Amino acid sequence: MNGFMDLHGKTAIVTGAGRGIGRAICILLSRLGASVVVNYSGNGAEADKTLAMCGSAIKFRADVSDEDECRRLFEKCEASFGAPQILVNNAGITRDGLLMRMSSDDFDRVLDVNLKGAFNCVKLASKSMMRARYGRIVNISSVVASSGNAGQINYVASKAGLLGLTRAAAAELAARGITVNSVAPGFIETDMTASLTDGTREAMSARIPQGRFGTPEDVAGAVAFLCSDAAGYITGQTLGVNGGMYM
Ligand code: NAD
């Protein structure tokens, strides 16, 4: 038993969970007792690695920006484990570029995956959660939603949009026992940040009071807390996981 953080009997859908932060979230939710649906978009072999590190779990390929594929993801969950009590909207992409050079396609694609994808999944999850009068939804935003960041106008807009989506959904679903919160990671060691040069990495670390990048496990801990009964009276909030770089 894991006490307040016990997730036995719960089912979780985690989007974009083939690797990185999503994988760490699946592993922790599974360790706390949840059955997990590992959503991925492209790399089935990586999703298999996530599965191998979880207990009761299945994988399912779906592009979260596509409503029909999301519907199939939820149908697969329902058929395998029953309707989900937990949804973690983690899938996210970057297509960075300075404002003057950013194409409409790059703007739209990032909004479609990062923001519309979360909308698609929240809408599907809320149906069964409202019936059950219970649910936990966590949206993975970013520190840049609040701080801004040059060269990421599409990504920052999508992540700030997620904070608004979180608050609106929280207000709408609160009376049905459903909490909706955001986790806003700072700089985390994953494939998304792997391409940074040593110079950039040092400059970024210097801006973090704790003096280091975070780990996917640092983020997973915050997500698991918000998914647990310990966080039952917390809704519409943003929990920063950033080593103090933004307060
Ligand atoms: P990552 O690139 O390793 O993981 C993102 C995952 O989303 C990948 O597995 C990818 O395949 C999946 N994905 C992409 N498009 C998808 C789609 N259309 N449908 C379903 N899945 C899709 O990066 P990560 O660092 O693990 O990021 C996870 C989340 O955390 C993202 O939302 C990211 O924006 C956010 N985040 C990351 C950092 C960081 O420093 N790494 C900081 C703040 C926020």
PDB file of C-alpha atoms and ligand atoms in Angstrom:
ATOM      1  CA  MET A   1       0.000   0.000   0.000  1.00  0.00           C
ATOM      2  CA  ASN A   2       1.141   3.517  -0.730  1.00  0.00           C
ATOM      3  CA  GLY A   3      -1.163   5.337   1.701  1.00  0.00           C
ATOM      4  CA  PHE A   4      -2.474   8.660   0.415  1.00  0.00           C
ATOM      5  CA  MET A   5      -0.629   8.167  -2.874  1.00  0.00           C
ATOM      6  CA  ASP A   6      -2.126   4.720  -3.477  1.00  0.00           C
ATOM      7  CA  LEU A   7      -3.423   4.360  -7.043  1.00  0.00           C
ATOM      8  CA  HIS A   8      -4.463   0.694  -6.981  1.00  0.00           C
ATOM      9  CA  GLY A   9      -7.732   0.201  -8.867  1.00  0.00           C
ATOM     10  CA  LYS A  10      -7.143   3.358 -10.938  1.00  0.00           C
ATOM     11  CA  THR A  11      -6.520   3.527 -14.675  1.00  0.00           C
ATOM     12  CA  ALA A  12      -4.378   6.261 -16.221  1.00  0.00           C
ATOM     13  CA  ILE A  13      -3.939   7.431 -19.810  1.00  0.00           C
ATOM     14  CA  VAL A  14      -0.605   9.205 -20.339  1.00  0.00           C
ATOM     15  CA  THR A  15      -0.117  10.837 -23.745  1.00  0.00           C
ATOM     16  CA  GLY A  16       3.256  11.019 -25.508  1.00  0.00           C
ATOM     17  CA  ALA A  17       4.640   8.438 -23.122  1.00  0.00           C
ATOM     18  CA  GLY A  18       7.111   6.550 -25.314  1.00  0.00           C
ATOM     19  CA  ARG A  19      10.051   8.329 -23.730  1.00  0.00           C
ATOM     20  CA  GLY A  20      11.175  11.195 -21.507  1.00  0.00           C
ATOM     21  CA  ILE A  21       8.843  12.762 -18.957  1.00  0.00           C
ATOM     22  CA  GLY A  22       5.827  10.724 -20.126  1.00  0.00           C
ATOM     23  CA  ARG A  23       7.737   7.486 -19.578  1.00  0.00           C
ATOM     24  CA  ALA A  24       8.750   8.531 -16.043  1.00  0.00           C
ATOM     25  CA  ILE A  25       5.121   9.416 -15.272  1.00  0.00           C
ATOM     26  CA  CYS A  26       3.933   5.982 -16.463  1.00  0.00           C
ATOM     27  CA  ILE A  27       6.551   4.206 -14.367  1.00  0.00           C
ATOM     28  CA  LEU A  28       5.657   6.101 -11.181  1.00  0.00           C
ATOM     29  CA  LEU A  29       1.867   5.831 -11.622  1.00  0.00           C
ATOM     30  CA  SER A  30       2.338   2.111 -12.267  1.00  0.00           C
ATOM     31  CA  ARG A  31       4.543   1.734  -9.185  1.00  0.00           C
ATOM     32  CA  LEU A  32       1.783   3.392  -7.148  1.00  0.00           C
ATOM     33  CA  GLY A  33      -0.658   0.756  -8.403  1.00  0.00           C
ATOM     34  CA  ALA A  34      -2.383   2.267 -11.452  1.00  0.00           C
ATOM     35  CA  SER A  35      -3.006   0.418 -14.708  1.00  0.00           C
ATOM     36  CA  VAL A  36      -1.485   2.532 -17.445  1.00  0.00           C
ATOM     37  CA  VAL A  37      -2.255   3.207 -21.104  1.00  0.00           C
ATOM     38  CA  VAL A  38       0.987   4.325 -22.741  1.00  0.00           C
ATOM     39  CA  ASN A  39       0.056   6.536 -25.687  1.00  0.00           C
ATOM     40  CA  TYR A  40       2.720   7.161 -28.325  1.00  0.00           C
ATOM     41  CA  SER A  41       2.717   8.679 -31.785  1.00  0.00           C
ATOM     42  CA  GLY A  42       5.611   7.267 -33.749  1.00  0.00           C
ATOM     43  CA  ASN A  43       8.160   5.035 -32.086  1.00  0.00           C
ATOM     44  CA  GLY A  44       6.596   1.728 -30.982  1.00  0.00           C
ATOM     45  CA  ALA A  45       9.952   0.308 -29.871  1.00  0.00           C
ATOM     46  CA  GLU A  46      10.435   3.149 -27.392  1.00  0.00           C
ATOM     47  CA  ALA A  47       6.874   2.654 -26.126  1.00  0.00           C
ATOM     48  CA  ASP A  48       7.739  -1.035 -25.594  1.00  0.00           C
ATOM     49  CA  LYS A  49      10.616   0.068 -23.354  1.00  0.00           C
ATOM     50  CA  THR A  50       8.158   2.129 -21.294  1.00  0.00           C
ATOM     51  CA  LEU A  51       5.818  -0.868 -21.082  1.00  0.00           C
ATOM     52  CA  ALA A  52       8.642  -3.120 -19.907  1.00  0.00           C
ATOM     53  CA  MET A  53       9.203  -0.773 -16.948  1.00  0.00           C
ATOM     54  CA  CYS A  54       5.530  -0.758 -15.904  1.00  0.00           C
ATOM     55  CA  GLY A  55       3.308  -3.362 -14.297  1.00  0.00           C
ATOM     56  CA  SER A  56      -0.221  -3.556 -15.683  1.00  0.00           C
ATOM     57  CA  ALA A  57       0.059  -1.537 -18.911  1.00  0.00           C
ATOM     58  CA  ILE A  58      -0.718  -1.441 -22.617  1.00  0.00           C
ATOM     59  CA  LYS A  59       0.506   0.813 -25.403  1.00  0.00           C
ATOM     60  CA  PHE A  60      -1.618   2.493 -28.055  1.00  0.00           C
ATOM     61  CA  ARG A  61      -0.568   4.596 -31.033  1.00  0.00           C
ATOM     62  CA  ALA A  62      -2.552   7.797 -31.541  1.00  0.00           C
ATOM     63  CA  ASP A  63      -1.799  11.318 -32.711  1.00  0.00           C
ATOM     64  CA  VAL A  64      -3.438  13.440 -30.017  1.00  0.00           C
ATOM     65  CA  SER A  65      -4.159  16.243 -32.489  1.00  0.00           C
ATOM     66  CA  ASP A  66      -6.558  13.885 -34.312  1.00  0.00           C
ATOM     67  CA  GLU A  67      -9.971  13.580 -32.664  1.00  0.00           C
ATOM     68  CA  ASP A  68     -10.773  10.168 -34.163  1.00  0.00           C
ATOM     69  CA  GLU A  69      -7.449   8.692 -33.079  1.00  0.00           C
ATOM     70  CA  CYS A  70      -8.053  10.035 -29.562  1.00  0.00           C
ATOM     71  CA  ARG A  71     -11.480   8.393 -29.532  1.00  0.00           C
ATOM     72  CA  ARG A  72      -9.862   5.067 -30.444  1.00  0.00           C
ATOM     73  CA  LEU A  73      -7.303   5.579 -27.644  1.00  0.00           C
ATOM     74  CA  PHE A  74     -10.096   5.970 -25.086  1.00  0.00           C
ATOM     75  CA  GLU A  75     -12.022   3.007 -26.541  1.00  0.00           C
ATOM     76  CA  LYS A  76      -8.911   0.851 -26.218  1.00  0.00           C
ATOM     77  CA  CYS A  77      -8.494   1.956 -22.590  1.00  0.00           C
ATOM     78  CA  GLU A  78     -12.127   1.199 -21.811  1.00  0.00           C
ATOM     79  CA  ALA A  79     -11.898  -2.256 -23.418  1.00  0.00           C
ATOM     80  CA  SER A  80      -8.669  -3.145 -21.606  1.00  0.00           C
ATOM     81  CA  PHE A  81      -8.972  -1.612 -18.137  1.00  0.00           C
ATOM     82  CA  GLY A  82     -12.284   0.307 -18.063  1.00  0.00           C
ATOM     83  CA  ALA A  83     -12.721   4.070 -18.283  1.00  0.00           C
ATOM     84  CA  PRO A  84      -9.750   6.131 -17.028  1.00  0.00           C
ATOM     85  CA  GLN A  85      -9.854   7.933 -13.679  1.00  0.00           C
ATOM     86  CA  ILE A  86      -6.582   9.704 -14.531  1.00  0.00           C
ATOM     87  CA  LEU A  87      -5.520  11.598 -17.665  1.00  0.00           C
ATOM     88  CA  VAL A  88      -2.072  13.125 -18.096  1.00  0.00           C
ATOM     89  CA  ASN A  89      -1.734  15.343 -21.169  1.00  0.00           C
ATOM     90  CA  ASN A  90       2.026  15.135 -21.677  1.00  0.00           C
ATOM     91  CA  ALA A  91       2.423  14.915 -25.485  1.00  0.00           C
ATOM     92  CA  GLY A  92       4.234  17.958 -26.780  1.00  0.00           C
ATOM     93  CA  ILE A  93       6.433  19.161 -29.606  1.00  0.00           C
ATOM     94  CA  THR A  94       8.608  22.174 -30.410  1.00  0.00           C
ATOM     95  CA  ARG A  95       9.135  23.832 -33.777  1.00  0.00           C
ATOM     96  CA  ASP A  96      11.275  26.760 -32.708  1.00  0.00           C
ATOM     97  CA  GLY A  97      12.048  29.827 -34.770  1.00  0.00           C
ATOM     98  CA  LEU A  98      12.108  33.584 -34.498  1.00  0.00           C
ATOM     99  CA  LEU A  99       8.756  35.298 -34.993  1.00  0.00           C
ATOM    100  CA  MET A 100       9.677  36.894 -38.321  1.00  0.00           C
ATOM    101  CA  ARG A 101      10.685  33.542 -39.806  1.00  0.00           C
ATOM    102  CA  MET A 102       8.063  31.245 -38.273  1.00  0.00           C
ATOM    103  CA  SER A 103       5.710  29.670 -40.811  1.00  0.00           C
ATOM    104  CA  SER A 104       1.966  29.334 -40.243  1.00  0.00           C
ATOM    105  CA  ASP A 105       2.410  25.569 -40.498  1.00  0.00           C
ATOM    106  CA  ASP A 106       4.901  25.518 -37.636  1.00  0.00           C
ATOM    107  CA  PHE A 107       2.627  27.703 -35.545  1.00  0.00           C
ATOM    108  CA  ASP A 108      -0.459  25.589 -36.260  1.00  0.00           C
ATOM    109  CA  ARG A 109       1.197  22.193 -35.750  1.00  0.00           C
ATOM    110  CA  VAL A 110       2.530  23.093 -32.298  1.00  0.00           C
ATOM    111  CA  LEU A 111      -0.869  24.475 -31.237  1.00  0.00           C
ATOM    112  CA  ASP A 112      -2.618  21.401 -32.686  1.00  0.00           C
ATOM    113  CA  VAL A 113      -0.510  18.895 -30.751  1.00  0.00           C
ATOM    114  CA  ASN A 114       0.160  20.770 -27.509  1.00  0.00           C
ATOM    115  CA  LEU A 115      -3.190  22.534 -26.984  1.00  0.00           C
ATOM    116  CA  LYS A 116      -5.832  20.963 -29.232  1.00  0.00           C
ATOM    117  CA  GLY A 117      -4.486  17.524 -28.298  1.00  0.00           C
ATOM    118  CA  ALA A 118      -5.154  18.258 -24.635  1.00  0.00           C
ATOM    119  CA  PHE A 119      -8.627  19.587 -25.480  1.00  0.00           C
ATOM    120  CA  ASN A 120      -9.438  16.393 -27.424  1.00  0.00           C
ATOM    121  CA  CYS A 121      -8.400  14.175 -24.513  1.00  0.00           C
ATOM    122  CA  VAL A 122      -9.975  16.279 -21.736  1.00  0.00           C
ATOM    123  CA  LYS A 123     -13.267  16.230 -23.635  1.00  0.00           C
ATOM    124  CA  LEU A 124     -13.207  12.443 -24.011  1.00  0.00           C
ATOM    125  CA  ALA A 125     -12.034  11.807 -20.434  1.00  0.00           C
ATOM    126  CA  SER A 126     -14.579  14.129 -18.856  1.00  0.00           C
ATOM    127  CA  LYS A 127     -17.550  12.081 -20.149  1.00  0.00           C
ATOM    128  CA  SER A 128     -16.831   8.979 -18.067  1.00  0.00           C
ATOM    129  CA  MET A 129     -15.282  10.996 -15.211  1.00  0.00           C
ATOM    130  CA  MET A 130     -18.480  13.059 -14.876  1.00  0.00           C
ATOM    131  CA  ARG A 131     -20.544   9.867 -14.745  1.00  0.00           C
ATOM    132  CA  ALA A 132     -18.211   8.429 -12.094  1.00  0.00           C
ATOM    133  CA  ARG A 133     -18.086  11.774 -10.258  1.00  0.00           C
ATOM    134  CA  TYR A 134     -14.338  11.342  -9.943  1.00  0.00           C
ATOM    135  CA  GLY A 135     -11.314  12.240 -12.036  1.00  0.00           C
ATOM    136  CA  ARG A 136      -7.779  13.588 -12.047  1.00  0.00           C
ATOM    137  CA  ILE A 137      -6.506  15.511 -15.062  1.00  0.00           C
ATOM    138  CA  VAL A 138      -2.956  16.897 -15.234  1.00  0.00           C
ATOM    139  CA  ASN A 139      -1.696  19.001 -18.139  1.00  0.00           C
ATOM    140  CA  ILE A 140       2.050  19.313 -18.709  1.00  0.00           C
ATOM    141  CA  SER A 141       2.696  22.976 -19.443  1.00  0.00           C
ATOM    142  CA  SER A 142       6.101  24.680 -19.115  1.00  0.00           C
ATOM    143  CA  VAL A 143       7.865  27.412 -17.172  1.00  0.00           C
ATOM    144  CA  VAL A 144       7.999  29.411 -20.422  1.00  0.00           C
ATOM    145  CA  ALA A 145       4.189  29.759 -20.316  1.00  0.00           C
ATOM    146  CA  SER A 146       4.790  32.317 -17.552  1.00  0.00           C
ATOM    147  CA  SER A 147       8.314  33.577 -18.271  1.00  0.00           C
ATOM    148  CA  GLY A 148       8.091  33.767 -22.084  1.00  0.00           C
ATOM    149  CA  ASN A 149      10.996  32.692 -24.301  1.00  0.00           C
ATOM    150  CA  ALA A 150      12.457  34.130 -27.491  1.00  0.00           C
ATOM    151  CA  GLY A 151      12.216  31.874 -30.537  1.00  0.00           C
ATOM    152  CA  GLN A 152       9.285  29.845 -29.215  1.00  0.00           C
ATOM    153  CA  ILE A 153       6.191  31.953 -29.861  1.00  0.00           C
ATOM    154  CA  ASN A 154       4.192  28.895 -30.961  1.00  0.00           C
ATOM    155  CA  TYR A 155       5.330  26.691 -28.072  1.00  0.00           C
ATOM    156  CA  VAL A 156       4.904  29.416 -25.423  1.00  0.00           C
ATOM    157  CA  ALA A 157       1.419  30.278 -26.738  1.00  0.00           C
ATOM    158  CA  SER A 158       0.432  26.596 -26.602  1.00  0.00           C
ATOM    159  CA  LYS A 159       1.766  26.131 -23.067  1.00  0.00           C
ATOM    160  CA  ALA A 160       0.129  29.352 -21.821  1.00  0.00           C
ATOM    161  CA  GLY A 161      -3.078  28.198 -23.515  1.00  0.00           C
ATOM    162  CA  LEU A 162      -2.868  24.987 -21.507  1.00  0.00           C
ATOM    163  CA  LEU A 163      -2.917  27.018 -18.272  1.00  0.00           C
ATOM    164  CA  GLY A 164      -6.154  28.677 -19.409  1.00  0.00           C
ATOM    165  CA  LEU A 165      -7.613  25.355 -20.518  1.00  0.00           C
ATOM    166  CA  THR A 166      -6.722  23.952 -17.094  1.00  0.00           C
ATOM    167  CA  ARG A 167      -8.535  26.722 -15.218  1.00  0.00           C
ATOM    168  CA  ALA A 168     -11.633  26.670 -17.454  1.00  0.00           C
ATOM    169  CA  ALA A 169     -11.942  22.879 -17.262  1.00  0.00           C
ATOM    170  CA  ALA A 170     -11.310  22.960 -13.494  1.00  0.00           C
ATOM    171  CA  ALA A 171     -14.156  25.446 -13.008  1.00  0.00           C
ATOM    172  CA  GLU A 172     -16.493  23.408 -15.205  1.00  0.00           C
ATOM    173  CA  LEU A 173     -15.721  20.007 -13.720  1.00  0.00           C
ATOM    174  CA  ALA A 174     -15.118  20.786 -10.032  1.00  0.00           C
ATOM    175  CA  ALA A 175     -18.671  20.025  -8.909  1.00  0.00           C
ATOM    176  CA  ARG A 176     -18.351  16.534 -10.410  1.00  0.00           C
ATOM    177  CA  GLY A 177     -15.363  15.534  -8.275  1.00  0.00           C
ATOM    178  CA  ILE A 178     -12.850  16.082 -11.071  1.00  0.00           C
ATOM    179  CA  THR A 179      -9.669  18.074 -10.479  1.00  0.00           C
ATOM    180  CA  VAL A 180      -7.727  19.664 -13.341  1.00  0.00           C
ATOM    181  CA  ASN A 181      -4.228  21.021 -12.714  1.00  0.00           C
ATOM    182  CA  SER A 182      -1.064  21.904 -14.612  1.00  0.00           C
ATOM    183  CA  VAL A 183       2.529  20.981 -13.939  1.00  0.00           C
ATOM    184  CA  ALA A 184       5.020  23.472 -15.352  1.00  0.00           C
ATOM    185  CA  PRO A 185       8.497  21.960 -15.651  1.00  0.00           C
ATOM    186  CA  GLY A 186      11.617  24.109 -15.988  1.00  0.00           C
ATOM    187  CA  PHE A 187      14.614  22.665 -17.865  1.00  0.00           C
ATOM    188  CA  ILE A 188      14.447  18.873 -17.705  1.00  0.00           C
ATOM    189  CA  GLU A 189      17.037  16.371 -19.008  1.00  0.00           C
ATOM    190  CA  THR A 190      15.218  14.664 -21.918  1.00  0.00           C
ATOM    191  CA  ASP A 191      15.561  14.265 -25.689  1.00  0.00           C
ATOM    192  CA  MET A 192      13.805  17.639 -25.995  1.00  0.00           C
ATOM    193  CA  THR A 193      16.761  19.395 -24.311  1.00  0.00           C
ATOM    194  CA  ALA A 194      19.499  16.947 -25.423  1.00  0.00           C
ATOM    195  CA  SER A 195      20.439  18.991 -28.475  1.00  0.00           C
ATOM    196  CA  LEU A 196      21.452  22.042 -26.410  1.00  0.00           C
ATOM    197  CA  THR A 197      25.131  22.970 -26.668  1.00  0.00           C
ATOM    198  CA  ASP A 198      27.332  22.774 -23.553  1.00  0.00           C
ATOM    199  CA  GLY A 199      27.495  26.584 -23.539  1.00  0.00           C
ATOM    200  CA  THR A 200      23.708  26.967 -23.573  1.00  0.00           C
ATOM    201  CA  ARG A 201      23.360  24.268 -20.947  1.00  0.00           C
ATOM    202  CA  GLU A 202      25.826  26.074 -18.633  1.00  0.00           C
ATOM    203  CA  ALA A 203      24.092  29.411 -19.193  1.00  0.00           C
ATOM    204  CA  MET A 204      20.731  27.813 -18.403  1.00  0.00           C
ATOM    205  CA  SER A 205      22.009  26.025 -15.297  1.00  0.00           C
ATOM    206  CA  ALA A 206      23.352  29.356 -14.022  1.00  0.00           C
ATOM    207  CA  ARG A 207      19.759  30.670 -14.056  1.00  0.00           C
ATOM    208  CA  ILE A 208      18.517  27.797 -11.877  1.00  0.00           C
ATOM    209  CA  PRO A 209      18.955  28.394  -8.115  1.00  0.00           C
ATOM    210  CA  GLN A 210      19.329  24.644  -7.508  1.00  0.00           C
ATOM    211  CA  GLY A 211      22.123  24.696 -10.109  1.00  0.00           C
ATOM    212  CA  ARG A 212      20.997  21.712 -12.169  1.00  0.00           C
ATOM    213  CA  PHE A 213      18.500  20.627 -14.794  1.00  0.00           C
ATOM    214  CA  GLY A 214      15.583  18.590 -13.449  1.00  0.00           C
ATOM    215  CA  THR A 215      15.008  14.915 -14.166  1.00  0.00           C
ATOM    216  CA  PRO A 216      11.888  13.308 -15.640  1.00  0.00           C
ATOM    217  CA  GLU A 217      11.410  11.718 -12.205  1.00  0.00           C
ATOM    218  CA  ASP A 218      11.269  15.184 -10.594  1.00  0.00           C
ATOM    219  CA  VAL A 219       8.292  15.979 -12.831  1.00  0.00           C
ATOM    220  CA  ALA A 220       6.649  12.577 -12.352  1.00  0.00           C
ATOM    221  CA  GLY A 221       6.568  13.072  -8.559  1.00  0.00           C
ATOM    222  CA  ALA A 222       4.546  16.277  -8.902  1.00  0.00           C
ATOM    223  CA  VAL A 223       2.168  14.637 -11.393  1.00  0.00           C
ATOM    224  CA  ALA A 224       1.615  11.594  -9.164  1.00  0.00           C
ATOM    225  CA  PHE A 225       0.820  13.854  -6.198  1.00  0.00           C
ATOM    226  CA  LEU A 226      -1.806  15.740  -8.228  1.00  0.00           C
ATOM    227  CA  CYS A 227      -3.281  12.392  -9.389  1.00  0.00           C
ATOM    228  CA  SER A 228      -3.583  11.104  -5.834  1.00  0.00           C
ATOM    229  CA  ASP A 229      -6.237  11.517  -3.177  1.00  0.00           C
ATOM    230  CA  ALA A 230      -3.756  13.674  -1.245  1.00  0.00           C
ATOM    231  CA  ALA A 231      -4.475  16.436  -3.780  1.00  0.00           C
ATOM    232  CA  GLY A 232      -8.264  16.145  -3.725  1.00  0.00           C
ATOM    233  CA  TYR A 233      -8.886  19.820  -2.798  1.00  0.00           C
ATOM    234  CA  ILE A 234      -6.383  21.233  -5.314  1.00  0.00           C
ATOM    235  CA  THR A 235      -7.828  22.261  -8.673  1.00  0.00           C
ATOM    236  CA  GLY A 236      -7.140  24.852 -11.370  1.00  0.00           C
ATOM    237  CA  GLN A 237      -3.561  25.262 -10.108  1.00  0.00           C
ATOM    238  CA  THR A 238      -0.124  25.294 -11.706  1.00  0.00           C
ATOM    239  CA  LEU A 239       2.672  23.482  -9.899  1.00  0.00           C
ATOM    240  CA  GLY A 240       6.141  24.625 -11.004  1.00  0.00           C
ATOM    241  CA  VAL A 241       8.909  21.990 -11.046  1.00  0.00           C
ATOM    242  CA  ASN A 242      11.880  24.130 -11.939  1.00  0.00           C
ATOM    243  CA  GLY A 243      14.562  24.174  -9.222  1.00  0.00           C
ATOM    244  CA  GLY A 244      13.560  27.728  -8.332  1.00  0.00           C
ATOM    245  CA  MET A 245      14.241  29.307 -11.727  1.00  0.00           C
ATOM    246  CA  TYR A 246      10.789  30.921 -11.788  1.00  0.00           C
ATOM    247  CA  MET A 247       8.863  31.805  -8.628  1.00  0.00           C
TER     248      MET A 247
HETATM  249  P1  NAD B   1       9.955  14.309 -25.537  1.00  0.00           P
HETATM  250  O1  NAD B   1      10.097  14.900 -26.883  1.00  0.00           O
HETATM  251  O2  NAD B   1      10.928  13.276 -25.096  1.00  0.00           O
HETATM  252  O3  NAD B   1       8.479  13.736 -25.301  1.00  0.00           O
HETATM  253  C1  NAD B   1       7.345  14.201 -25.960  1.00  0.00           C
HETATM  254  C2  NAD B   1       6.560  12.983 -26.375  1.00  0.00           C
HETATM  255  O4  NAD B   1       5.363  13.405 -27.035  1.00  0.00           O
HETATM  256  C3  NAD B   1       7.348  12.133 -27.367  1.00  0.00           C
HETATM  257  O5  NAD B   1       7.339  10.792 -26.932  1.00  0.00           O
HETATM  258  C4  NAD B   1       6.568  12.301 -28.665  1.00  0.00           C
HETATM  259  O6  NAD B   1       6.593  11.142 -29.496  1.00  0.00           O
HETATM  260  C5  NAD B   1       5.175  12.561 -28.134  1.00  0.00           C
HETATM  261  N1  NAD B   1       4.334  13.204 -29.148  1.00  0.00           N
HETATM  262  C6  NAD B   1       4.675  14.192 -30.004  1.00  0.00           C
HETATM  263  N2  NAD B   1       3.661  14.495 -30.814  1.00  0.00           N
HETATM  264  C7  NAD B   1       2.637  13.677 -30.459  1.00  0.00           C
HETATM  265  C8  NAD B   1       1.311  13.505 -30.936  1.00  0.00           C
HETATM  266  N3  NAD B   1       0.839  14.238 -31.956  1.00  0.00           N
HETATM  267  N4  NAD B   1       0.529  12.563 -30.354  1.00  0.00           N
HETATM  268  C9  NAD B   1       0.983  11.808 -29.338  1.00  0.00           C
HETATM  269  N5  NAD B   1       2.244  11.926 -28.850  1.00  0.00           N
HETATM  270  C10 NAD B   1       3.051  12.849 -29.405  1.00  0.00           C
HETATM  271  O7  NAD B   1       9.996  15.535 -24.532  1.00  0.00           O
HETATM  272  P2  NAD B   1       9.789  15.618 -22.951  1.00  0.00           P
HETATM  273  O8  NAD B   1      10.847  16.551 -22.482  1.00  0.00           O
HETATM  274  O9  NAD B   1       9.642  14.286 -22.316  1.00  0.00           O
HETATM  275  O10 NAD B   1       8.425  16.438 -22.907  1.00  0.00           O
HETATM  276  C11 NAD B   1       7.222  15.965 -22.321  1.00  0.00           C
HETATM  277  C12 NAD B   1       6.322  17.156 -22.066  1.00  0.00           C
HETATM  278  O11 NAD B   1       6.968  18.033 -21.139  1.00  0.00           O
HETATM  279  C13 NAD B   1       6.044  18.007 -23.314  1.00  0.00           C
HETATM  280  O12 NAD B   1       4.711  18.461 -23.297  1.00  0.00           O
HETATM  281  C14 NAD B   1       6.998  19.165 -23.149  1.00  0.00           C
HETATM  282  O13 NAD B   1       6.540  20.300 -23.831  1.00  0.00           O
HETATM  283  C15 NAD B   1       6.997  19.339 -21.657  1.00  0.00           C
HETATM  284  N6  NAD B   1       8.144  20.063 -21.123  1.00  0.00           N
HETATM  285  C16 NAD B   1       9.411  19.588 -21.266  1.00  0.00           C
HETATM  286  C17 NAD B   1      10.482  20.321 -20.742  1.00  0.00           C
HETATM  287  C18 NAD B   1      11.906  19.862 -20.862  1.00  0.00           C
HETATM  288  O14 NAD B   1      12.804  20.630 -20.479  1.00  0.00           O
HETATM  289  N7  NAD B   1      12.201  18.682 -21.355  1.00  0.00           N
HETATM  290  C19 NAD B   1      10.232  21.514 -20.061  1.00  0.00           C
HETATM  291  C20 NAD B   1       8.914  21.958 -19.923  1.00  0.00           C
HETATM  292  C21 NAD B   1       7.878  21.220 -20.457  1.00  0.00           C
END
